Coordinates of C-alpha atoms in Angstrom, one line a residue:
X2 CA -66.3 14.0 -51.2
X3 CA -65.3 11.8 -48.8
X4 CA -62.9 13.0 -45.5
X5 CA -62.1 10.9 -42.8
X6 CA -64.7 8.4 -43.7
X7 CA -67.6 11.3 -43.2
X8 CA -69.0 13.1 -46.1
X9 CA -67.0 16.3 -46.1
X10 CA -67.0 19.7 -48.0
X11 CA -64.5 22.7 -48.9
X12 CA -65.4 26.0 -48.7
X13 CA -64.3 28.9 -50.0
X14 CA -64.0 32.4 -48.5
X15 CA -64.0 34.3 -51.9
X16 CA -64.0 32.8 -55.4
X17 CA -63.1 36.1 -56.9
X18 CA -59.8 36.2 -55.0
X19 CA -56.1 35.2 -56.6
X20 CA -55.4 33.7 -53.0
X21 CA -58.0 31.7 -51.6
X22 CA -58.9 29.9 -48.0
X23 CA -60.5 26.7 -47.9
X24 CA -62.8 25.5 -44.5
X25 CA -62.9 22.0 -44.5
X26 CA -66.1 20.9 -42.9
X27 CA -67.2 17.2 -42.9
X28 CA -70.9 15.9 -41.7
X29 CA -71.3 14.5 -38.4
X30 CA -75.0 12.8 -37.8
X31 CA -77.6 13.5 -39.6
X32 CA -81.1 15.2 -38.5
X33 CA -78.6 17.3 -35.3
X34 CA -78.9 21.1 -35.7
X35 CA -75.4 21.5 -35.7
X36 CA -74.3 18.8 -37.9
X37 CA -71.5 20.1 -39.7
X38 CA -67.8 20.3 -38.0
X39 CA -65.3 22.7 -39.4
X40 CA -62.0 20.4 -39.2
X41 CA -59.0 23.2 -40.2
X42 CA -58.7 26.0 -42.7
X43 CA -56.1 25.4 -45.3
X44 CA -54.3 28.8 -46.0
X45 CA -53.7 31.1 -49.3
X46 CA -53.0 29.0 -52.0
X47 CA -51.5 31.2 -55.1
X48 CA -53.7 31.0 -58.0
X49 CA -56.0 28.3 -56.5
X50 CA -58.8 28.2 -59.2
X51 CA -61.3 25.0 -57.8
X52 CA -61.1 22.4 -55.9
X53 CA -61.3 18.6 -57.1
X54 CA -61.0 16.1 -54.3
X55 CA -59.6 14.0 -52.3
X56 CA -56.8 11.8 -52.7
X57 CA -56.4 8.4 -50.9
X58 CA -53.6 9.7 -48.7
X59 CA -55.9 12.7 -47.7
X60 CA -54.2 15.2 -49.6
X61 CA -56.9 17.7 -51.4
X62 CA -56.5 18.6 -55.1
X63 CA -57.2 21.6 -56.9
X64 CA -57.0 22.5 -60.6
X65 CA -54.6 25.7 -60.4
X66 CA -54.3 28.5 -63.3
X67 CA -50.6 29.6 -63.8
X68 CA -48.7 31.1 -67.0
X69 CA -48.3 27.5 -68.0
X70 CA -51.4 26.0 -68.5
X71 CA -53.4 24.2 -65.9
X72 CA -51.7 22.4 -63.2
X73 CA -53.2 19.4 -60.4
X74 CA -51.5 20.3 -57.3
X75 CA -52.0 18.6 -53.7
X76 CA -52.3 20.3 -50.8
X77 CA -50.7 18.3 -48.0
X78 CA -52.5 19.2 -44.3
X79 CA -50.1 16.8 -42.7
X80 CA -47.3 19.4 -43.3
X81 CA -49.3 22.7 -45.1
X82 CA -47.5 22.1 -47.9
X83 CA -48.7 21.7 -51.6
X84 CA -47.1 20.0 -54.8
X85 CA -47.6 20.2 -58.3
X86 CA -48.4 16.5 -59.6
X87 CA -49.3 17.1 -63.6
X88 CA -48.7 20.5 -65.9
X89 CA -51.5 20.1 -68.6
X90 CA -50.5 23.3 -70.8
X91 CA -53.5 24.9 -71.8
X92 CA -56.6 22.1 -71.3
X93 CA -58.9 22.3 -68.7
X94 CA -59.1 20.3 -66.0
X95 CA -61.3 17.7 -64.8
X96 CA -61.8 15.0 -61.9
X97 CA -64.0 12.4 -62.6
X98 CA -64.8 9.9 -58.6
X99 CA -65.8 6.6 -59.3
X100 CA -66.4 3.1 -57.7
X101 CA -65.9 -0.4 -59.0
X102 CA -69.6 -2.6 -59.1
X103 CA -70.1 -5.6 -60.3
X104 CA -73.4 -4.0 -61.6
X105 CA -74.4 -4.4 -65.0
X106 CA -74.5 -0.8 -66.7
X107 CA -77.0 -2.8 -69.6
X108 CA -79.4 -4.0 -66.5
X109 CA -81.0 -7.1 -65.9
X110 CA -79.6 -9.7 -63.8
X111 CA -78.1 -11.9 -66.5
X112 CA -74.8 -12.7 -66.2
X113 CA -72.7 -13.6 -69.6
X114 CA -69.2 -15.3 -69.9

């Protein structure tokens, strides 16, 4: 995931917890022994189950497990706070990144109008 600009990471103290911590660590240069930079820790977050991303404001999203369903809540680190953005009931939950290309998925090189 992106952070910042730098390729960043979360990590988390103990997946087998109900209320988790999250490093965020994002990748300085590459080939340096210590290339890795722990930027903040974001605190408990109640029924946290996995994180997705990274929004374009910088907020973090993560898929969250209640007696509802699952949620996509965003964790704020401007102001530590989270909020829930979409209650899904009982689906799962998934993030899918992408990028727009002018790229042909078919290949070649051939352009058609």
């Amino acid at each position: 995931m992106e952070i910042n600009g730098s390729v960043g990471e979360l990590f988390c103290h103990d997946h087998y917890v109900t209320d988790k911590c999250y490093d965020v660590w994002v990748l300085g240069e590459l080939g340096l022994k210590n290339a890795r930079t722990k930027l903040f820790t974001i605190g408990s977050i109640s029924d946290a189950y996995w994180p997705l991303g990274v929004d374009s404001n910088g907020g973090f999203l993560f898929s969250i497990r209640s007696s509802r369903g699952e949620c996509l809540v965003r964790y704020r680190s401007s102001n530590q706070e989270t909020e829930t953005l979409l209650h899904l009931g009982g689906s799962s939950l998934q993030l899918v990144m992408y990028a727009e290309s002018l790229v042909s998925l078919k290949g070649g090189n051939a352009f058609i109008h």
